[in-house]
Amino acid sequence: MTVIRLLAALPSGRRRKWLVILVWLLLGASVGSFARDLQHVRHNDPSVLAPHAAESTAVRDRLSAATGGQTLPVVIVYARATGLTTADAAKAEADRQALRDLDPTAQQALPSSDGKALLLALTLDARNENTAYDAVKRIRTQVRAGAPDGLKVSVTGPAGFFVDAADAFLGIDLRLLLVTILVVGVLLLLIYRSPVLWLPPLFVVLIATGVSQGLGYLLVKYTGLVVTGLGTGVLTVLVFGAGTDYALLLVARYRQALRFHQDRHDAMREALDACLPALLASAATVTLGLLTLLAAAMNTNRTLGPIGALGIVCVLLAMITLFPAILLVLGRWAFWPFVPAAGGRTRTTSLWGRVAGAVGRRPVLIGVLTAFLLVVLAGGLHDLRTGVPGEQAFRGSPDAVVGEQLLAQHFPGGAGGPVDIVTDPAHASAVATAAQAVPGVSRVLAADVHGGLADVRAVLADPPQSTPAKQAVQRLRVAVHAVPGAGALVGGQTATALDTDVATRHDRNVLIPTVLGLVLLVLILLLRSIVAPVTVVATVALSFFAALGATYLLFDRGMHLPAYDDQAIVLGFVFLVALGVDYSIFLMSRVRDEVVHGGDHRAGVLRGLAQTGGVITGAGVVLAATFAVLTVFPLVLTTEFGILVAFGVLLDTLVVRSLLVPALALKLGRASWWPSRLARRPPTVDTPAAPEPRQEQLEGRP
């Protein structure tokens, strides 16, 4: 007995189904109980998410080791448009004294040259992320209390952005889960048109979500894996989206099998035996695609890989064991009021029979038109702007962003985030001299010496994450690296932003070809050919660029977002390719089955499209809706990532998988299956003069 048949038999037994349900209930009660703890171990500190092998990260680590712990700079800005008053200056000094327990070394507030603003800088102990978060909240409460009328006060700098980013995810888990449940529940109810059938997949997905989050917590606790608020959010929507896709495919096969079997257990065994190869290939593609993120230089990207792959494995196991077992317990009446009876007609909706017929009559025309549409959409990339500065990373204006704007108005651009240059104390003077001569450096502060390490701080003339500031850091690195024997390294906020840009380019250049290669390999193994997988991968790439171009026009001209976030593009590609190829797997594996059993390539393509069109469309709509839920986060990254994946999935489902891929398969003919025996197998009715399959043939009616 093959592995597929063993897996198919596991939940299909009359007694084994009860054992499967019991095991999953125990897993949900035990492992799932840790799910609520996952939010307590996730990190939102930007320093933790920085490129792991970058120079700025090395500077952060060396400073942490020298000072006995990681620090977090806080910048408090006091500003009055008409000029500061004596009361304003007294307020700033009172705040400094009230916060001395957080930073005893804090100096008096620095006045701006225009006399309209003060800058108070503090340094917090950030060894404990929760303690640092509470400290920044306390600072904001302190500086706002009793502020004179007309005085603007904002807390910004790395600490301000850290807290605002954390607040973007604070309390969002329950909201995200509830919105996802609502969206998926409504869509399943509309798809199944049954008051019962939509509940089992939703219940199973909830169990899988709890187990995957519980396992995620244990993984973080015992392996040191870093997980972020973005990671936990993506885990939720990924499990819901993929799990619902698997459920739709299995239910479609089970419904058909029930018409040929009186015993529902035999029908479930046959349904699982038929769809397990596609489900396993789909899950393998997504899992491998996500694990490629481990090769990313950006920690934000790296952290999504293991946690996402864990969710896919959990939901796959739940959907091929627990879900079938529950359906068997419920019996045929789970489909009420459309109960499939043994001996009844097996048919797909007439809509997809008509679509298949149209593709069969005009494959070249449909293929050319759909490819042209995708190229037109991809044309939106002609003026693509990428890279979202930190102060524009939020939808809206949190306190840290307001503070950055005030800083830019009254102080040198880099006053809120000086560059850290670490060297040994003996070379600190030479390094400072070299730094001061660099264009773009406003001034160099006196070195702070921590044991055997000197920290020379340079204030840039431009805002910390602007392009001119990054260019100044590049020049600064060249200058201080050239100081003989200094071993100087440049870090800090602007250097981290520069290294993030470099790391994102690395991730794009490494991850995109790696994911495409893995997807191609899985398709070759599943379809046992080369031509069809290469064709599918080419359409996937074209579909991605079309989605990228279309959504960029939406973000730029409709939503007026600053640019396309580089990480949204990289993550969007990985998720769109890994998830979008699922529908090619569902379609082409069914087509291959039809060709193998029927012998007629043309009829097999059309019948496969007619049989899977409704399932693929429903699955795509659900998956797109779940990723669109990510827009509840008030961040540009999550908004762009969620909409990109949602639109790309819909485009892939409604256009590429339904029209372009079948049209190409018809045009290529049996060459699609080269070099397998299917390409050489003599056709039974596959000749140019063969008549078009009748509508009832496309729909599977006798």
PDB file of N, CA and C in Angstrom, residues 76 78 89-110 119-122 138-139 142-143:
ATOM      1  N   ILE A  76      13.166  63.922  22.615  1.00  0.00           N
ATOM      2  CA  ILE A  76      11.964  64.686  22.974  1.00  0.00           C
ATOM      3  C   ILE A  76      12.103  66.076  22.362  1.00  0.00           C
ATOM      4  N   TYR A  78      10.464  69.874  21.897  1.00  0.00           N
ATOM      5  CA  TYR A  78       9.548  70.913  22.367  1.00  0.00           C
ATOM      6  C   TYR A  78       9.588  72.026  21.318  1.00  0.00           C
ATOM      7  N   ALA A  89      11.024  76.482  28.485  1.00  0.00           N
ATOM      8  CA  ALA A  89      12.343  75.987  28.898  1.00  0.00           C
ATOM      9  C   ALA A  89      12.266  75.343  30.280  1.00  0.00           C
ATOM     10  N   ALA A  90      11.470  75.926  31.176  1.00  0.00           N
ATOM     11  CA  ALA A  90      11.311  75.359  32.522  1.00  0.00           C
ATOM     12  C   ALA A  90      10.634  73.990  32.452  1.00  0.00           C
ATOM     13  N   LYS A  91       9.683  73.844  31.545  1.00  0.00           N
ATOM     14  CA  LYS A  91       9.007  72.553  31.386  1.00  0.00           C
ATOM     15  C   LYS A  91      10.000  71.482  30.932  1.00  0.00           C
ATOM     16  N   ALA A  92      10.859  71.801  29.967  1.00  0.00           N
ATOM     17  CA  ALA A  92      11.837  70.833  29.484  1.00  0.00           C
ATOM     18  C   ALA A  92      12.796  70.414  30.596  1.00  0.00           C
ATOM     19  N   GLU A  93      13.238  71.391  31.401  1.00  0.00           N
ATOM     20  CA  GLU A  93      14.158  71.069  32.496  1.00  0.00           C
ATOM     21  C   GLU A  93      13.449  70.243  33.568  1.00  0.00           C
ATOM     22  N   ALA A  94      12.196  70.556  33.851  1.00  0.00           N
ATOM     23  CA  ALA A  94      11.442  69.776  34.842  1.00  0.00           C
ATOM     24  C   ALA A  94      11.273  68.330  34.383  1.00  0.00           C
ATOM     25  N   ASP A  95      11.056  68.142  33.093  1.00  0.00           N
ATOM     26  CA  ASP A  95      10.930  66.784  32.558  1.00  0.00           C
ATOM     27  C   ASP A  95      12.248  66.024  32.686  1.00  0.00           C
ATOM     28  N   ARG A  96      13.363  66.718  32.408  1.00  0.00           N
ATOM     29  CA  ARG A  96      14.670  66.061  32.529  1.00  0.00           C
ATOM     30  C   ARG A  96      14.910  65.589  33.952  1.00  0.00           C
ATOM     31  N   GLN A  97      14.559  66.429  34.925  1.00  0.00           N
ATOM     32  CA  GLN A  97      14.754  66.056  36.319  1.00  0.00           C
ATOM     33  C   GLN A  97      13.817  64.910  36.716  1.00  0.00           C
ATOM     34  N   ALA A  98      12.586  64.939  36.215  1.00  0.00           N
ATOM     35  CA  ALA A  98      11.617  63.893  36.572  1.00  0.00           C
ATOM     36  C   ALA A  98      11.992  62.537  35.978  1.00  0.00           C
ATOM     37  N   LEU A  99      12.794  62.556  34.926  1.00  0.00           N
ATOM     38  CA  LEU A  99      13.143  61.309  34.230  1.00  0.00           C
ATOM     39  C   LEU A  99      14.582  60.876  34.484  1.00  0.00           C
ATOM     40  N   ARG A 100      15.223  61.491  35.483  1.00  0.00           N
ATOM     41  CA  ARG A 100      16.635  61.178  35.745  1.00  0.00           C
ATOM     42  C   ARG A 100      16.833  59.730  36.155  1.00  0.00           C
ATOM     43  N   ASP A 101      15.815  59.096  36.730  1.00  0.00           N
ATOM     44  CA  ASP A 101      15.978  57.690  37.108  1.00  0.00           C
ATOM     45  C   ASP A 101      16.087  56.791  35.872  1.00  0.00           C
ATOM     46  N   LEU A 102      15.566  57.252  34.740  1.00  0.00           N
ATOM     47  CA  LEU A 102      15.695  56.482  33.498  1.00  0.00           C
ATOM     48  C   LEU A 102      17.049  56.721  32.836  1.00  0.00           C
ATOM     49  N   ASP A 103      17.566  57.954  32.931  1.00  0.00           N
ATOM     50  CA  ASP A 103      18.866  58.286  32.347  1.00  0.00           C
ATOM     51  C   ASP A 103      19.531  59.368  33.192  1.00  0.00           C
ATOM     52  N   PRO A 104      20.343  58.970  34.186  1.00  0.00           N
ATOM     53  CA  PRO A 104      20.994  59.957  35.070  1.00  0.00           C
ATOM     54  C   PRO A 104      21.977  60.857  34.345  1.00  0.00           C
ATOM     55  N   THR A 105      22.445  60.447  33.147  1.00  0.00           N
ATOM     56  CA  THR A 105      23.472  61.223  32.438  1.00  0.00           C
ATOM     57  C   THR A 105      22.881  62.217  31.441  1.00  0.00           C
ATOM     58  N   ALA A 106      21.558  62.330  31.383  1.00  0.00           N
ATOM     59  CA  ALA A 106      20.920  63.207  30.396  1.00  0.00           C
ATOM     60  C   ALA A 106      21.353  64.658  30.594  1.00  0.00           C
ATOM     61  N   GLN A 107      21.739  65.319  29.490  1.00  0.00           N
ATOM     62  CA  GLN A 107      22.171  66.714  29.526  1.00  0.00           C
ATOM     63  C   GLN A 107      20.967  67.636  29.334  1.00  0.00           C
ATOM     64  N   GLN A 108      21.174  68.909  29.621  1.00  0.00           N
ATOM     65  CA  GLN A 108      20.097  69.882  29.440  1.00  0.00           C
ATOM     66  C   GLN A 108      19.661  69.932  27.970  1.00  0.00           C
ATOM     67  N   ALA A 109      18.408  70.327  27.773  1.00  0.00           N
ATOM     68  CA  ALA A 109      17.858  70.357  26.422  1.00  0.00           C
ATOM     69  C   ALA A 109      18.638  71.320  25.540  1.00  0.00           C
ATOM     70  N   LEU A 110      18.858  70.927  24.299  1.00  0.00           N
ATOM     71  CA  LEU A 110      19.618  71.712  23.333  1.00  0.00           C
ATOM     72  C   LEU A 110      18.676  72.628  22.553  1.00  0.00           C
ATOM     73  N   LEU A 119      15.608  70.309  22.117  1.00  0.00           N
ATOM     74  CA  LEU A 119      15.797  68.870  21.916  1.00  0.00           C
ATOM     75  C   LEU A 119      16.366  68.275  23.191  1.00  0.00           C
ATOM     76  N   LEU A 120      15.616  67.383  23.819  1.00  0.00           N
ATOM     77  CA  LEU A 120      16.076  66.687  25.024  1.00  0.00           C
ATOM     78  C   LEU A 120      16.328  65.227  24.662  1.00  0.00           C
ATOM     79  N   ALA A 121      17.566  64.789  24.812  1.00  0.00           N
ATOM     80  CA  ALA A 121      17.945  63.426  24.443  1.00  0.00           C
ATOM     81  C   ALA A 121      18.142  62.571  25.686  1.00  0.00           C
ATOM     82  N   LEU A 122      17.540  61.386  25.688  1.00  0.00           N
ATOM     83  CA  LEU A 122      17.708  60.401  26.760  1.00  0.00           C
ATOM     84  C   LEU A 122      18.174  59.088  26.146  1.00  0.00           C
ATOM     85  N   ARG A 138       5.876  56.036  29.741  1.00  0.00           N
ATOM     86  CA  ARG A 138       5.958  56.936  30.897  1.00  0.00           C
ATOM     87  C   ARG A 138       6.504  58.294  30.476  1.00  0.00           C
ATOM     88  N   ILE A 139       7.514  58.307  29.599  1.00  0.00           N
ATOM     89  CA  ILE A 139       8.093  59.569  29.131  1.00  0.00           C
ATOM     90  C   ILE A 139       7.033  60.405  28.421  1.00  0.00           C
ATOM     91  N   GLN A 142       4.716  61.912  30.913  1.00  0.00           N
ATOM     92  CA  GLN A 142       5.375  62.967  31.674  1.00  0.00           C
ATOM     93  C   GLN A 142       5.478  64.263  30.867  1.00  0.00           C
ATOM     94  N   VAL A 143       5.929  64.194  29.630  1.00  0.00           N
ATOM     95  CA  VAL A 143       6.203  65.421  28.875  1.00  0.00           C
ATOM     96  C   VAL A 143       4.913  66.116  28.433  1.00  0.00           C
TER      97      VAL A 143
END
